[in-house]
Amino acid sequence: MKKKIDPTLFELCLGIVLYGIVFQLVLLLAARKISYSVGLWIGVALAVAGAVHMWWSLNRGLDLAAKGAEKTVGANSLIRYFVLVVIMIGLVYTDFANPIFAFCGYMGMKVSAYLNPLMHRINMKVFKI
């Protein structure tokens, strides 16, 4: 049985990826350091993973009683932010990627949430999900 993806989650992830593409194009014009691009796409990947994890934990929490839901959603939020902090600290102490641009990529989740009406129109016209 084929499950359909949640349209809101799809639109949020689509917005995050489109934000990453636009930011990458600007980054290519401004600076050509590979560590900036790697940091950006690490942030975009973290944002998509965070959005999927948030959707999963909220769906799971809504099936529980009020007290259990509060604990589950709170614990999952802590896990999500702990992973983000650990990865950012790892980027700060290595020269693998730029942590500032990783943070900028992660902020794609916020930008995508604000641009959700636009993503909804794109989804309805192009993907029809």
mmCIF file of C-alpha atoms in Angstrom:
data_model
loop_
_atom_site.group_PDB
_atom_site.id
_atom_site.type_symbol
_atom_site.label_atom_id
_atom_site.label_comp_id
_atom_site.label_asym_id
_atom_site.label_seq_id
_atom_site.Cartn_x
_atom_site.Cartn_y
_atom_site.Cartn_z
ATOM 1 C CA MET A 1 0.000 0.000 0.000
ATOM 2 C CA LYS A 2 1.483 3.311 -1.077
ATOM 3 C CA LYS A 3 1.362 6.115 1.492
ATOM 4 C CA LYS A 4 0.941 9.708 0.353
ATOM 5 C CA ILE A 5 3.318 12.289 1.737
ATOM 6 C CA ASP A 6 1.756 14.959 3.902
ATOM 7 C CA PRO A 7 1.241 18.030 1.649
ATOM 8 C CA THR A 8 2.278 20.510 4.339
ATOM 9 C CA LEU A 9 5.510 18.620 5.014
ATOM 10 C CA PHE A 10 6.197 18.400 1.285
ATOM 11 C CA GLU A 11 5.641 22.151 0.875
ATOM 12 C CA LEU A 12 7.909 22.923 3.837
ATOM 13 C CA CYS A 13 10.700 20.694 2.481
ATOM 14 C CA LEU A 14 10.230 22.110 -1.024
ATOM 15 C CA GLY A 15 10.593 25.623 0.364
ATOM 16 C CA ILE A 16 13.737 24.666 2.276
ATOM 17 C CA VAL A 17 15.369 23.177 -0.818
ATOM 18 C CA LEU A 18 14.369 26.129 -3.034
ATOM 19 C CA TYR A 19 15.775 28.491 -0.396
ATOM 20 C CA GLY A 20 19.023 26.493 -0.487
ATOM 21 C CA ILE A 21 19.201 26.734 -4.277
ATOM 22 C CA VAL A 22 18.612 30.501 -4.301
ATOM 23 C CA PHE A 23 21.106 31.012 -1.457
ATOM 24 C CA GLN A 24 23.650 28.860 -3.312
ATOM 25 C CA LEU A 25 23.296 30.965 -6.466
ATOM 26 C CA VAL A 26 23.902 34.138 -4.460
ATOM 27 C CA LEU A 27 26.820 32.438 -2.727
ATOM 28 C CA LEU A 28 28.373 31.508 -6.067
ATOM 29 C CA LEU A 29 28.250 35.141 -7.140
ATOM 30 C CA ALA A 30 29.639 36.511 -3.873
ATOM 31 C CA ALA A 31 32.216 33.953 -2.738
ATOM 32 C CA ARG A 32 33.567 30.819 -4.289
ATOM 33 C CA LYS A 33 34.710 28.988 -1.163
ATOM 34 C CA ILE A 34 33.670 25.355 -1.119
ATOM 35 C CA SER A 35 33.384 25.348 2.695
ATOM 36 C CA TYR A 36 30.609 27.965 2.440
ATOM 37 C CA SER A 37 28.602 25.789 0.074
ATOM 38 C CA VAL A 38 29.192 22.638 2.109
ATOM 39 C CA GLY A 39 28.060 24.453 5.242
ATOM 40 C CA LEU A 40 24.956 25.749 3.493
ATOM 41 C CA TRP A 41 23.902 22.293 2.297
ATOM 42 C CA ILE A 42 24.606 20.737 5.692
ATOM 43 C CA GLY A 43 22.240 23.345 7.123
ATOM 44 C CA VAL A 44 19.631 22.649 4.443
ATOM 45 C CA ALA A 45 19.876 18.902 5.142
ATOM 46 C CA LEU A 46 19.502 19.567 8.873
ATOM 47 C CA ALA A 47 16.465 21.753 8.193
ATOM 48 C CA VAL A 48 14.772 19.067 6.085
ATOM 49 C CA ALA A 49 15.613 16.396 8.670
ATOM 50 C CA GLY A 50 14.334 18.678 11.432
ATOM 51 C CA ALA A 51 11.092 19.329 9.566
ATOM 52 C CA VAL A 52 10.507 15.612 8.985
ATOM 53 C CA HIS A 53 11.330 14.818 12.617
ATOM 54 C CA MET A 54 9.013 17.588 13.818
ATOM 55 C CA TRP A 55 6.180 16.269 11.631
ATOM 56 C CA TRP A 56 6.799 12.728 12.860
ATOM 57 C CA SER A 57 6.910 13.701 16.541
ATOM 58 C CA LEU A 58 3.786 15.860 16.293
ATOM 59 C CA ASN A 59 1.854 13.085 14.534
ATOM 60 C CA ARG A 60 2.995 10.630 17.162
ATOM 61 C CA GLY A 61 2.202 13.032 20.010
ATOM 62 C CA LEU A 62 -1.312 13.737 18.763
ATOM 63 C CA ASP A 63 -2.199 10.068 19.191
ATOM 64 C CA LEU A 64 -1.378 10.165 22.907
ATOM 65 C CA ALA A 65 -3.182 11.529 25.942
ATOM 66 C CA ALA A 66 -2.444 15.147 26.909
ATOM 67 C CA LYS A 67 0.222 14.372 29.520
ATOM 68 C CA GLY A 68 1.979 11.774 27.377
ATOM 69 C CA ALA A 69 1.820 14.001 24.308
ATOM 70 C CA GLU A 70 3.432 16.887 26.161
ATOM 71 C CA LYS A 71 6.307 14.710 27.356
ATOM 72 C CA THR A 72 6.820 13.033 23.984
ATOM 73 C CA VAL A 73 6.785 16.233 21.931
ATOM 74 C CA GLY A 74 9.032 17.985 24.465
ATOM 75 C CA ALA A 75 11.532 15.112 24.509
ATOM 76 C CA ASN A 76 11.605 14.981 20.708
ATOM 77 C CA SER A 77 12.224 18.742 20.553
ATOM 78 C CA LEU A 78 15.167 18.351 22.911
ATOM 79 C CA ILE A 79 16.564 15.524 20.787
ATOM 80 C CA ARG A 80 16.212 17.633 17.631
ATOM 81 C CA TYR A 81 18.002 20.624 19.151
ATOM 82 C CA PHE A 82 20.671 18.457 20.769
ATOM 83 C CA VAL A 83 21.566 16.942 17.386
ATOM 84 C CA LEU A 84 21.656 20.422 15.849
ATOM 85 C CA VAL A 85 23.953 21.767 18.592
ATOM 86 C CA VAL A 86 26.295 18.770 18.394
ATOM 87 C CA ILE A 87 26.646 19.112 14.623
ATOM 88 C CA MET A 88 27.180 22.885 14.860
ATOM 89 C CA ILE A 89 29.848 22.445 17.549
ATOM 90 C CA GLY A 90 31.503 19.836 15.320
ATOM 91 C CA LEU A 91 31.530 22.348 12.460
ATOM 92 C CA VAL A 92 32.992 25.063 14.682
ATOM 93 C CA TYR A 93 35.927 22.885 15.722
ATOM 94 C CA THR A 94 36.686 21.478 12.275
ATOM 95 C CA ASP A 95 37.477 23.160 8.987
ATOM 96 C CA PHE A 96 35.116 20.878 7.098
ATOM 97 C CA ALA A 97 32.386 23.475 6.528
ATOM 98 C CA ASN A 98 31.447 26.981 7.565
ATOM 99 C CA PRO A 99 29.128 26.920 10.615
ATOM 100 C CA ILE A 100 27.674 30.374 9.821
ATOM 101 C CA PHE A 101 26.428 29.181 6.442
ATOM 102 C CA ALA A 102 25.196 25.940 8.038
ATOM 103 C CA PHE A 103 23.102 28.106 10.344
ATOM 104 C CA CYS A 104 21.905 30.117 7.329
ATOM 105 C CA GLY A 105 20.878 26.853 5.659
ATOM 106 C CA TYR A 106 19.028 25.755 8.790
ATOM 107 C CA MET A 107 17.139 29.061 8.778
ATOM 108 C CA GLY A 108 15.644 27.873 5.497
ATOM 109 C CA MET A 109 13.048 26.124 7.656
ATOM 110 C CA LYS A 110 11.912 29.508 8.996
ATOM 111 C CA VAL A 111 11.910 31.151 5.572
ATOM 112 C CA SER A 112 9.967 28.243 4.127
ATOM 113 C CA ALA A 113 7.390 28.461 6.900
ATOM 114 C CA TYR A 114 6.855 32.156 6.154
ATOM 115 C CA LEU A 115 6.609 31.498 2.422
ATOM 116 C CA ASN A 116 4.164 28.608 2.863
ATOM 117 C CA PRO A 117 1.334 30.267 0.872
ATOM 118 C CA LEU A 118 3.685 30.608 -2.111
ATOM 119 C CA MET A 119 4.888 27.012 -1.725
ATOM 120 C CA HIS A 120 1.253 25.879 -1.544
ATOM 121 C CA ARG A 121 0.477 27.550 -4.882
ATOM 122 C CA ILE A 122 3.601 26.016 -6.475
ATOM 123 C CA ASN A 123 2.645 22.614 -5.067
ATOM 124 C CA MET A 124 -0.888 22.817 -6.453
ATOM 125 C CA LYS A 125 0.209 23.929 -9.919
ATOM 126 C CA VAL A 126 3.325 21.806 -10.423
ATOM 127 C CA PHE A 127 3.174 18.716 -8.202
ATOM 128 C CA LYS A 128 -0.577 18.445 -7.472
ATOM 129 C CA ILE A 129 0.056 16.753 -4.112
#
